[in-house]
XYZ file of N, CA and C in Angstrom:
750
model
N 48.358 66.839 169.167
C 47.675 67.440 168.010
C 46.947 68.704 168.447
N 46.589 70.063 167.778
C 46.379 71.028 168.410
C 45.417 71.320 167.206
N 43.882 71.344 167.209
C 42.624 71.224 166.942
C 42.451 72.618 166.641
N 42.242 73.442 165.701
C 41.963 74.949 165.057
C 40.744 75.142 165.762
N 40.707 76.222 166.502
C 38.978 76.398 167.095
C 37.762 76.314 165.999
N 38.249 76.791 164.879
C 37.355 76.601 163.991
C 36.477 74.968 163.271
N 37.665 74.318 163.564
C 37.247 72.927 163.563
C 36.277 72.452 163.640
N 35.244 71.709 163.133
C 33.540 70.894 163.798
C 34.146 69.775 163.950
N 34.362 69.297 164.948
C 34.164 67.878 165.183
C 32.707 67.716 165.527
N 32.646 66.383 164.952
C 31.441 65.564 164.985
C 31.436 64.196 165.607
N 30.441 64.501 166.540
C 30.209 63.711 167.770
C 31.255 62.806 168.517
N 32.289 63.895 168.743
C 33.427 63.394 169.238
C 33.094 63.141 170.736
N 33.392 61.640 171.269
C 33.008 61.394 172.807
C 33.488 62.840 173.933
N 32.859 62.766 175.129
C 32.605 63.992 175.547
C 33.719 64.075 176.356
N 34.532 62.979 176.838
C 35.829 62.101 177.387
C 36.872 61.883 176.971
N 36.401 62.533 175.183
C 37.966 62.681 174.730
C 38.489 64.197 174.510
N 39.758 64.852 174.869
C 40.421 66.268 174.832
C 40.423 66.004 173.680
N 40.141 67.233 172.818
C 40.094 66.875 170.976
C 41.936 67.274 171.060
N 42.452 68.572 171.601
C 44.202 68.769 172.211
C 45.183 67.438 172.040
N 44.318 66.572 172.380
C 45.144 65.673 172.718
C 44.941 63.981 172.105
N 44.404 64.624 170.563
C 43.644 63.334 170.166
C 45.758 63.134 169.108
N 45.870 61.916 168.509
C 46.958 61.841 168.199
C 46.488 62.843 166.343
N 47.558 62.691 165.874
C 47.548 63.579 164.488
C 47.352 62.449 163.664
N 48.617 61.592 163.722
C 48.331 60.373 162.865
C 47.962 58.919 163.289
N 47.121 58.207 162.932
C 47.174 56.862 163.398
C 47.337 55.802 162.675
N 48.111 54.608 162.804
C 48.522 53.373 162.130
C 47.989 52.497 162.518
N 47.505 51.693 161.274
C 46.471 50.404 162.284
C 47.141 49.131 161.331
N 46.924 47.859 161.873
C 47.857 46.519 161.448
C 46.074 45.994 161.864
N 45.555 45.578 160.336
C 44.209 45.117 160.190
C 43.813 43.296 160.577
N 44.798 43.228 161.288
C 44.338 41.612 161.677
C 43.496 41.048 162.110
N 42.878 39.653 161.698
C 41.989 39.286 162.043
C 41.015 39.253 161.223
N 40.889 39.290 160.050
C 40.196 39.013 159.214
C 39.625 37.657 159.039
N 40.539 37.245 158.392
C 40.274 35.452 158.360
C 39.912 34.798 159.409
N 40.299 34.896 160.269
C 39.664 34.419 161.894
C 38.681 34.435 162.010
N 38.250 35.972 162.006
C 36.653 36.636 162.252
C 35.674 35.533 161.236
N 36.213 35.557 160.254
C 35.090 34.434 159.042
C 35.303 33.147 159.707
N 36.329 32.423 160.122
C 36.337 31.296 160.175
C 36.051 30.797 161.087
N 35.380 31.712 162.198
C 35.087 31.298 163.664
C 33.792 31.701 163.098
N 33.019 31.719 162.324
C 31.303 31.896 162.107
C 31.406 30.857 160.538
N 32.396 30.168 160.318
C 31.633 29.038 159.560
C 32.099 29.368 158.295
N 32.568 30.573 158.247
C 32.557 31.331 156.425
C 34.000 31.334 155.810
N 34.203 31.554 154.607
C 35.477 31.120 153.940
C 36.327 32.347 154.355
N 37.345 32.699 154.699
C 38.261 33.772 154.695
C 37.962 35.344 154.042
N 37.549 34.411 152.569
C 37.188 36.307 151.981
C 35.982 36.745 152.478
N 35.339 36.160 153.379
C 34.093 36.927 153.676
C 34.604 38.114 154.521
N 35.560 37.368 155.709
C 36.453 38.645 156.673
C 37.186 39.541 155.594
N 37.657 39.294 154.787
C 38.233 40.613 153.924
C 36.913 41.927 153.488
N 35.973 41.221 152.944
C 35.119 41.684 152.403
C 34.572 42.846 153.957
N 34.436 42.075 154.947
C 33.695 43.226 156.009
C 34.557 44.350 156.696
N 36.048 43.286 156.579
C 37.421 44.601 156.920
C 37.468 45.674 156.183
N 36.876 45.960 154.738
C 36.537 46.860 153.358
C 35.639 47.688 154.361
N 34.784 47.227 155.369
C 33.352 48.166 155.494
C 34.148 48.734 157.149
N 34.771 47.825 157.817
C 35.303 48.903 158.721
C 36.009 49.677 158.383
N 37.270 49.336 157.378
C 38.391 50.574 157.557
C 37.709 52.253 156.874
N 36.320 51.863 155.890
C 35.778 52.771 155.570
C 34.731 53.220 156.508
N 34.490 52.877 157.342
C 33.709 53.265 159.062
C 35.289 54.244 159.657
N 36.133 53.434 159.879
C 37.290 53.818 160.525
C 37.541 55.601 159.871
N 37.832 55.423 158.484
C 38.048 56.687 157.933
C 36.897 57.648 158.173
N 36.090 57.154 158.021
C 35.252 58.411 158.054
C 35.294 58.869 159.784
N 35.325 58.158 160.874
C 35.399 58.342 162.185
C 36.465 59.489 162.291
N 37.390 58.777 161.664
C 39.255 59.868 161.930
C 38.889 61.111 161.458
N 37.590 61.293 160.413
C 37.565 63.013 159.717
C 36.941 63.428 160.625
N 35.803 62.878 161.312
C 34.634 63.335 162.136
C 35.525 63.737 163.234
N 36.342 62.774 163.664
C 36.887 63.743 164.819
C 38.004 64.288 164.904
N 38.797 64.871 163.643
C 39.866 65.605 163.599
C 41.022 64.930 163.356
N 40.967 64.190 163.414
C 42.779 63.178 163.323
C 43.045 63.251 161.602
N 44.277 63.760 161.169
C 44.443 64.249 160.221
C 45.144 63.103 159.451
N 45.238 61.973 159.706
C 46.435 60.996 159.054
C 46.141 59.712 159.243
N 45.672 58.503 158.688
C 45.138 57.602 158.441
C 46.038 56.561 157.700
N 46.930 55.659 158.141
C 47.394 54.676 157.601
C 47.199 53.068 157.690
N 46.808 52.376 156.867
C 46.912 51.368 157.094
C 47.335 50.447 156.356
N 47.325 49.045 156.967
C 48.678 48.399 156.375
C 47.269 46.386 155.847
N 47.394 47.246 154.138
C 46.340 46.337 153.236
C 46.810 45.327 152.766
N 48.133 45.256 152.927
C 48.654 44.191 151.693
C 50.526 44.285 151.901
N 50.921 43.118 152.860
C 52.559 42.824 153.268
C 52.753 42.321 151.957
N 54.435 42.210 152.021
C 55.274 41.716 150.951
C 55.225 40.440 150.892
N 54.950 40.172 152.268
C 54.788 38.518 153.314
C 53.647 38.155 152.285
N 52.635 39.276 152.333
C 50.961 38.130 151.949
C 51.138 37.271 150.738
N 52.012 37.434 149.658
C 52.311 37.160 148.601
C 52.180 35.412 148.733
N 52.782 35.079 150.078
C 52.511 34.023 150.460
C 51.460 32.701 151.008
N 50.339 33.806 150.647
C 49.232 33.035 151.483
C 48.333 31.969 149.786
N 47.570 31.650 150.524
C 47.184 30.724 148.917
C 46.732 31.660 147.593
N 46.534 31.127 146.909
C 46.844 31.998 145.582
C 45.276 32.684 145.677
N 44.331 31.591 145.772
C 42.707 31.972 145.556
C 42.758 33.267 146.622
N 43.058 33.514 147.714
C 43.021 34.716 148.502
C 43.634 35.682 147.997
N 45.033 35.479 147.399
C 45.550 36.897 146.733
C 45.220 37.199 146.073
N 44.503 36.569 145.121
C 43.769 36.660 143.388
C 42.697 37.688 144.122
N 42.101 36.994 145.438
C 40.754 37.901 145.316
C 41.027 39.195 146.240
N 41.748 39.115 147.026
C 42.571 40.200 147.588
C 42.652 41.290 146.729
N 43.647 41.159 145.616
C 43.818 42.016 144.125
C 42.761 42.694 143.641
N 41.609 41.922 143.515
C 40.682 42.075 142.717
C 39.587 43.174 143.957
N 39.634 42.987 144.447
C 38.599 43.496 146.066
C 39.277 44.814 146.175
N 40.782 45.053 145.913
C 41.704 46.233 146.032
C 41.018 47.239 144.992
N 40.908 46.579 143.684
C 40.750 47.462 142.415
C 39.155 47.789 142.463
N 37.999 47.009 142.895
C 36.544 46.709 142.943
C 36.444 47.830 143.617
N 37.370 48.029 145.048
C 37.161 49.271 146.081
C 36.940 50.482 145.417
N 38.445 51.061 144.839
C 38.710 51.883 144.446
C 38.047 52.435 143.045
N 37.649 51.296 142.316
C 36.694 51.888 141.498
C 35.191 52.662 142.556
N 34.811 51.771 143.145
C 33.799 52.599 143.439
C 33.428 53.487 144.664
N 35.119 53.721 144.877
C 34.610 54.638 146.257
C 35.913 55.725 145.532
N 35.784 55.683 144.499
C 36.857 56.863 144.167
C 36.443 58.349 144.164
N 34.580 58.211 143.550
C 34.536 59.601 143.571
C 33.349 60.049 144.568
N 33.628 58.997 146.079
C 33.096 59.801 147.278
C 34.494 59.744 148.230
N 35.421 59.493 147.750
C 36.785 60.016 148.577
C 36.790 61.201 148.142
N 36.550 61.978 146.574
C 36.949 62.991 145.561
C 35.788 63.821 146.481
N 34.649 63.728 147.011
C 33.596 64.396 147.306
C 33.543 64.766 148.799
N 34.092 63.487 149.825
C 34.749 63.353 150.827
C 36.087 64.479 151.206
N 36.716 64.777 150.434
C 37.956 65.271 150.954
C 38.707 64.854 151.185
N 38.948 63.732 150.689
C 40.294 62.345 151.275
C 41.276 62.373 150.282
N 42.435 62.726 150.690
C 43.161 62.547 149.850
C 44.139 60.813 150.269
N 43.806 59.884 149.311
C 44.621 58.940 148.991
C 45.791 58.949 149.139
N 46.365 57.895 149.681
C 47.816 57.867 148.911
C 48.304 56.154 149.004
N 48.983 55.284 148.410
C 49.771 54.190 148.133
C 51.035 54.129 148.356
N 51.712 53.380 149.552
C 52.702 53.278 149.661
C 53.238 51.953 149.813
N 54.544 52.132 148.945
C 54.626 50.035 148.899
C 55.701 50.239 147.131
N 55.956 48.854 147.530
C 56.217 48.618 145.772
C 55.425 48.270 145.172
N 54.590 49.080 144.663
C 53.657 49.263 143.633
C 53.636 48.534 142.442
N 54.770 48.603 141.995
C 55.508 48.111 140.296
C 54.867 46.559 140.299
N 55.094 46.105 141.258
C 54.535 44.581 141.257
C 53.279 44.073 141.399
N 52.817 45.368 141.761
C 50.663 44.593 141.911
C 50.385 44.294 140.189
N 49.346 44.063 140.317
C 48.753 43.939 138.675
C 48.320 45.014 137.948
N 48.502 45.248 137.108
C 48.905 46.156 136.224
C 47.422 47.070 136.044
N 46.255 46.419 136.160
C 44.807 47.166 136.414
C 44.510 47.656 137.512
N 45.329 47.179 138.800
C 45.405 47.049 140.210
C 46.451 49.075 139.974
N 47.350 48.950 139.654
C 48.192 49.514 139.640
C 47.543 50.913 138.830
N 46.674 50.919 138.077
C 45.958 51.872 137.124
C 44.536 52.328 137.922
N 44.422 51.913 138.691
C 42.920 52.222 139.633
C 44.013 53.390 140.672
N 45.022 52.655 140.996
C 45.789 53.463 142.522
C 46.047 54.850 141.575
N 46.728 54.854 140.645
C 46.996 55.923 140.096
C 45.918 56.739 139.695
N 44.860 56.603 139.124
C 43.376 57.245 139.016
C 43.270 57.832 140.708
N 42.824 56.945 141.744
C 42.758 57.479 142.511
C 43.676 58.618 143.414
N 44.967 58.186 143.031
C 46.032 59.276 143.517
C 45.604 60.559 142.996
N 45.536 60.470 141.590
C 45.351 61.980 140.931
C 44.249 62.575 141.444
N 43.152 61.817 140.930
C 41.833 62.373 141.690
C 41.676 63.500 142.679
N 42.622 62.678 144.144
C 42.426 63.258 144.989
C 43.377 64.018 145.986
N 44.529 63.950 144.824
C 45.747 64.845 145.119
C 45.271 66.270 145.958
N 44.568 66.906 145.518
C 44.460 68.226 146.178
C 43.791 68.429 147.724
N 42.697 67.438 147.635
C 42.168 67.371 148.799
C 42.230 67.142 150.360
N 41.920 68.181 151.077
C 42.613 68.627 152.384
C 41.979 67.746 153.706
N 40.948 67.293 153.507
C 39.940 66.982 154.636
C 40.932 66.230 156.098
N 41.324 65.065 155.174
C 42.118 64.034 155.737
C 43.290 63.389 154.602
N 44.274 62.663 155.147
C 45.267 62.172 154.293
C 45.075 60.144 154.776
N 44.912 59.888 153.999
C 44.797 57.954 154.160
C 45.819 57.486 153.190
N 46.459 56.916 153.745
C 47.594 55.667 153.288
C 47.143 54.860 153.428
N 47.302 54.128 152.126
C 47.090 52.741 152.165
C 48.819 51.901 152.007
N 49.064 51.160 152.538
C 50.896 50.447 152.374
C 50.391 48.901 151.791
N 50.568 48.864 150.498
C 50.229 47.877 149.622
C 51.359 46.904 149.057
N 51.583 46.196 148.975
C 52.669 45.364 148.973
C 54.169 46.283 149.526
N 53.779 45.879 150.691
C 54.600 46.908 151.694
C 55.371 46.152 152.884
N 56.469 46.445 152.972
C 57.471 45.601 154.156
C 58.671 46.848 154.242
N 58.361 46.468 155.729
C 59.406 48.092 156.183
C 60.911 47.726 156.076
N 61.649 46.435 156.373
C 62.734 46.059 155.998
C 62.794 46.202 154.464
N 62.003 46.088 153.367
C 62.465 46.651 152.188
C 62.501 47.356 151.676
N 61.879 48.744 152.530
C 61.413 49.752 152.358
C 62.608 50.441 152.923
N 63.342 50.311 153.740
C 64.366 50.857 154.757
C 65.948 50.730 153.430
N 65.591 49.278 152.722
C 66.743 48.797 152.166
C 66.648 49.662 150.663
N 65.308 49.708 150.435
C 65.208 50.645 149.053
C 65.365 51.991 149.585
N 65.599 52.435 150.772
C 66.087 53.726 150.623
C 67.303 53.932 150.493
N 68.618 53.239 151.046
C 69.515 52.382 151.132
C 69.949 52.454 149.828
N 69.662 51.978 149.179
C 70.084 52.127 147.696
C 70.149 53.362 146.775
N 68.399 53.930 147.303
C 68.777 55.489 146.695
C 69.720 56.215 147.078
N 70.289 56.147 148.414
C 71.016 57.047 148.869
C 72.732 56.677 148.355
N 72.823 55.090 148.247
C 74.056 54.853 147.844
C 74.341 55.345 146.088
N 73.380 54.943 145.767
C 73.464 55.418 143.955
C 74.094 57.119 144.103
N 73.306 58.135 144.496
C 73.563 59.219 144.939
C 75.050 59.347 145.222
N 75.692 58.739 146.245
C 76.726 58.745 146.878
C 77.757 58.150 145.736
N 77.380 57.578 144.973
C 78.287 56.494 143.663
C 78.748 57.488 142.825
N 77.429 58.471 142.449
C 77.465 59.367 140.904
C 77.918 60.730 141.532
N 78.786 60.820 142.814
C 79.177 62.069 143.535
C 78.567 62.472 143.659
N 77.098 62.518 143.873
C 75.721 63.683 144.213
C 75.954 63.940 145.705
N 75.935 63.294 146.010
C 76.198 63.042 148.256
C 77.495 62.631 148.502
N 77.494 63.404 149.890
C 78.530 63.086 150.895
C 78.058 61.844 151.685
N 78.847 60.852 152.089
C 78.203 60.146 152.881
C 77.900 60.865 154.630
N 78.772 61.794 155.048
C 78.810 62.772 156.015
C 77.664 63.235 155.824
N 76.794 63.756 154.911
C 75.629 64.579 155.035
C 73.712 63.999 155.325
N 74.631 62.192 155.098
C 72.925 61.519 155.323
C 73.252 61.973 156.523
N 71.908 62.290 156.778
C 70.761 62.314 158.152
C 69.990 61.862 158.421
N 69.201 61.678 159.298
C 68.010 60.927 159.962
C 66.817 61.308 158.629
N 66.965 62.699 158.918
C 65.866 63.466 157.757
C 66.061 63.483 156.199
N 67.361 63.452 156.055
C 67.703 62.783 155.143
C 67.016 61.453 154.546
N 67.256 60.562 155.180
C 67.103 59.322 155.060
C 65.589 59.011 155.327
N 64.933 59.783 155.850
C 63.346 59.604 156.112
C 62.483 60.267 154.472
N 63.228 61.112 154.091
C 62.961 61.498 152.060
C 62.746 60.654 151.388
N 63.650 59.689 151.587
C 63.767 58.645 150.530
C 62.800 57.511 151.179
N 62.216 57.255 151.996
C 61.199 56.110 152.519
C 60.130 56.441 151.893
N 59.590 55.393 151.539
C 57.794 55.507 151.063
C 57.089 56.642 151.137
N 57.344 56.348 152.852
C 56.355 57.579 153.209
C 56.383 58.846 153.290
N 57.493 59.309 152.509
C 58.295 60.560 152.749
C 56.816 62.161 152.503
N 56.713 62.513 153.440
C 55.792 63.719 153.235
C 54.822 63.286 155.113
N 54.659 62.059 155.150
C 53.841 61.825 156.480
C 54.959 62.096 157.864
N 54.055 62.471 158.479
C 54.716 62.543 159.997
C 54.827 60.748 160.467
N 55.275 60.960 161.254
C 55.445 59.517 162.287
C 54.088 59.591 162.753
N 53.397 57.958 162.692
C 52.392 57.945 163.638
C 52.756 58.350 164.950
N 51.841 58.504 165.531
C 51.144 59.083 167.008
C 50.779 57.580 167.722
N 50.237 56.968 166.844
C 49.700 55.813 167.929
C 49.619 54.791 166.910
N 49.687 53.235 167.210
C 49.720 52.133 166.372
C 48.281 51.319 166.740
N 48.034 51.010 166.036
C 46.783 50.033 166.455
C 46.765 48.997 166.118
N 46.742 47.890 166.608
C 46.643 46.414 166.171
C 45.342 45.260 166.703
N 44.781 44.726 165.752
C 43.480 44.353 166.158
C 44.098 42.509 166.001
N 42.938 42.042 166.667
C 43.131 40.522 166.820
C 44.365 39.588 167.989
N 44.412 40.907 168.811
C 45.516 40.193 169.445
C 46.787 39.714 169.701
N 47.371 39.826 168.409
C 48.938 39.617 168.214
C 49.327 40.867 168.747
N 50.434 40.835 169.185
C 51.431 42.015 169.624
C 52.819 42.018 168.874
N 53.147 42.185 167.985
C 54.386 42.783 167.059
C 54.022 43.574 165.818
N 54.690 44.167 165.355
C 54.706 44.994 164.337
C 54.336 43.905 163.008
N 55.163 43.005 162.764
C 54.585 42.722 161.709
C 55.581 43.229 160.550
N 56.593 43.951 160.499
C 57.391 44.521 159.333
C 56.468 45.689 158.800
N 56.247 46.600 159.858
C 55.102 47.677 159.143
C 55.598 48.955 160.218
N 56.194 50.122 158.831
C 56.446 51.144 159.813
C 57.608 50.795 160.881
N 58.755 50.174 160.258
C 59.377 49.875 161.126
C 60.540 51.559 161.389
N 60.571 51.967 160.695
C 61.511 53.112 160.809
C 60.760 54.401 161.811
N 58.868 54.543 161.676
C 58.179 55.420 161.662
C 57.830 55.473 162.897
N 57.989 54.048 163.574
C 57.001 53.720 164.844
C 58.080 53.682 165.836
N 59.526 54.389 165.976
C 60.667 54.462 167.002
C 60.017 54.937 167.843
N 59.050 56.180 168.161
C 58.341 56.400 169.582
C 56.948 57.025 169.708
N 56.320 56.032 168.516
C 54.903 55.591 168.155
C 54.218 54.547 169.394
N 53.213 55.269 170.003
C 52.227 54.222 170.822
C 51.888 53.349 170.411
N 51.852 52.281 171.014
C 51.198 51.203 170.384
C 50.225 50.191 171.238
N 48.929 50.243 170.479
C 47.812 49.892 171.109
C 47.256 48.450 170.562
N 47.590 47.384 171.143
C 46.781 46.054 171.002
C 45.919 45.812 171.471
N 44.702 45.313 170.972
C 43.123 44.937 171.483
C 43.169 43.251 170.544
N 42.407 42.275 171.452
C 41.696 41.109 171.098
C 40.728 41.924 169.584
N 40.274 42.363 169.714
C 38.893 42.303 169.359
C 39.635 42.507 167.659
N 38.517 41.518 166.826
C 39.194 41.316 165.181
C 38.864 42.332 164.526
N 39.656 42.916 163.397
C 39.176 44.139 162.637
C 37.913 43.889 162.387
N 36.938 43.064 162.224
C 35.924 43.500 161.375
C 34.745 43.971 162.347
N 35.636 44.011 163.771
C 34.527 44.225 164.867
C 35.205 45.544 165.203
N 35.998 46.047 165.199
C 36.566 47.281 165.515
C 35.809 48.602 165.049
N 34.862 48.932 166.039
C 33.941 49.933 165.544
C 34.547 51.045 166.260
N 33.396 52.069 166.499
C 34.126 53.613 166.733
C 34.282 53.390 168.450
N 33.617 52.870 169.042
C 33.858 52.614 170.318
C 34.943 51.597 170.465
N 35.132 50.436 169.768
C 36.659 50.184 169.951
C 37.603 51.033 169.902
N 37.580 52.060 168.714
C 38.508 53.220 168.591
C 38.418 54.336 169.392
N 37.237 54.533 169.886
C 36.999 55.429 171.121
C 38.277 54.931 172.382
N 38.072 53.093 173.165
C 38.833 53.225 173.722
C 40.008 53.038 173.766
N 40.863 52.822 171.873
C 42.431 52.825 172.055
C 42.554 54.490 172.024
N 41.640 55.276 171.692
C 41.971 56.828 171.984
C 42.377 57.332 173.373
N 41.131 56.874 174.292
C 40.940 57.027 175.467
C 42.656 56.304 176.446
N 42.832 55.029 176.043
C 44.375 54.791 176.500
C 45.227 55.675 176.022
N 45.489 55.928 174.921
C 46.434 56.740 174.139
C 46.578 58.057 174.701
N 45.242 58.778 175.502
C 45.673 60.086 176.368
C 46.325 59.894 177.557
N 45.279 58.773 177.903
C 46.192 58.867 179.174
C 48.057 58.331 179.273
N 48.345 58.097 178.226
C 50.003 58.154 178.536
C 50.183 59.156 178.104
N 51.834 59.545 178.530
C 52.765 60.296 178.605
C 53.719 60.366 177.539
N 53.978 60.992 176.689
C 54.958 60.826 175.839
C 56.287 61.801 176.041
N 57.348 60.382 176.260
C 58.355 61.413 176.769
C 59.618 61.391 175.723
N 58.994 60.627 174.493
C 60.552 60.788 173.468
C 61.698 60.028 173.956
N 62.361 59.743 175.132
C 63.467 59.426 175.389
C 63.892 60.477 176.804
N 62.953 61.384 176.330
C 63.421 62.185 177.371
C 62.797 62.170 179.201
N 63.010 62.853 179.583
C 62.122 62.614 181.670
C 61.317 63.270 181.320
């Protein structure tokens, strides 16, 4: 990432090259429920405090220059977990966004939702869109949120756009490309993360960013999202310089 001299970073550690901080970062928010249930408390309490890091988290990524913010709120998978958690899941989604819509708008954050959308709840679905518009213009930072989101169906719904295309003679099948085919994904407009982050200990992806993260870092820590403060993120930064990124290449 290459930092405009004009830039203020704010109170960026003195140990990190701002040169060499990544552009985008992806984080897999695990550990929620754990975090509550190892202090006695019902599950949504860890949702409720994961709300107060990833909004610690964002504001950290503006303070110190990192231009791209994704994270992954809501799998295709979660659909599966008990109903009372998704109900309040839903509801905690729309509660957010009502009231942090117009200090993202004041913030400089521009929003964005990626996922199949069509299927959240229909008030759920009318908050994302308020907030999209809102903050369409705004340059500060870019945050993804991937909301009922799974990269195998995300890969397969591109898959389809491209075959429909190819059906009604619009395309050659000779002419998909990599870049091609990266248009039609969700995320079409974001770069590839720079670095992955995963909290709580598991080590796999998870069905997140599976197309995006081909030679995306990826950083696992124990420690549960709702403890992941700026010094946790200080030191998956601090690993993240010190490798080498060689693409494939020597």
């Amino acid at each position: 990432m290459t930092v405009s001299p004009s830039q203020v970073l704010v109170d960026l550690p003195a140990d990190l090259d701002p040169q060499l901080l990544p552009h985008h970062v992806a984080v897999i928010m695990d550990g929620n429920g754990r975090w509550a249930q190892q202090r006695g408390w019902p599950r949504i309490m860890g949702h409720r405090r994961g709300v107060d890091t990833l909004k610690d988290l964002l504001r950290c990524c503006k303070d110190w220059g990192i231009a791209q913010l994704t994270a992954y709120a809501f799998s295709t998978e979660n659909w599966g977990r008990p109903l009372e958690e998704v109900d309040f899941l839903m509801a905690l989604f729309e509660r957010v966004l009502q009231g942090e819509r117009a200090e993202l708008v004041r913030e400089g954050v521009r929003i964005r939702f990626v996922g199949a959308l069509e299927y959240l709840p229909c008030s759920l679905q009318a908050e994302i869109d308020q907030a999209m518009r809102a903050t369409q213009h705004n340059q500060a930072i870019e945050f993804t949120v991937a909301t009922n989101y799974g990269g195998r169906q995300e890969i397969v719904h591109a898959c389809q756009q491209l075959a429909r295309q190819v059906q009604a003679g619009k395309l050659d099948p000779e002419d998909i490309t990599e870049h091609l085919f990266a248009q039609h994904l969700y995320t079409c407009g974001l770069r590839d993360p720079d670095l992955l982050i995963r909290t709580s200990g598991e080590q796999r992806l998870s069905n997140y960013l599976l197309w995006q993260t081909a030679y995306t870092e990826q950083y696992f820590t124990s420690t549960c999202w709702p403890d992941f403060d700026r010094e946790a993120f200080h030191q998956a930064l601090l690993n993240y310089q010190a490798r080498q990124r060689r693409f494939g290449k020597v």
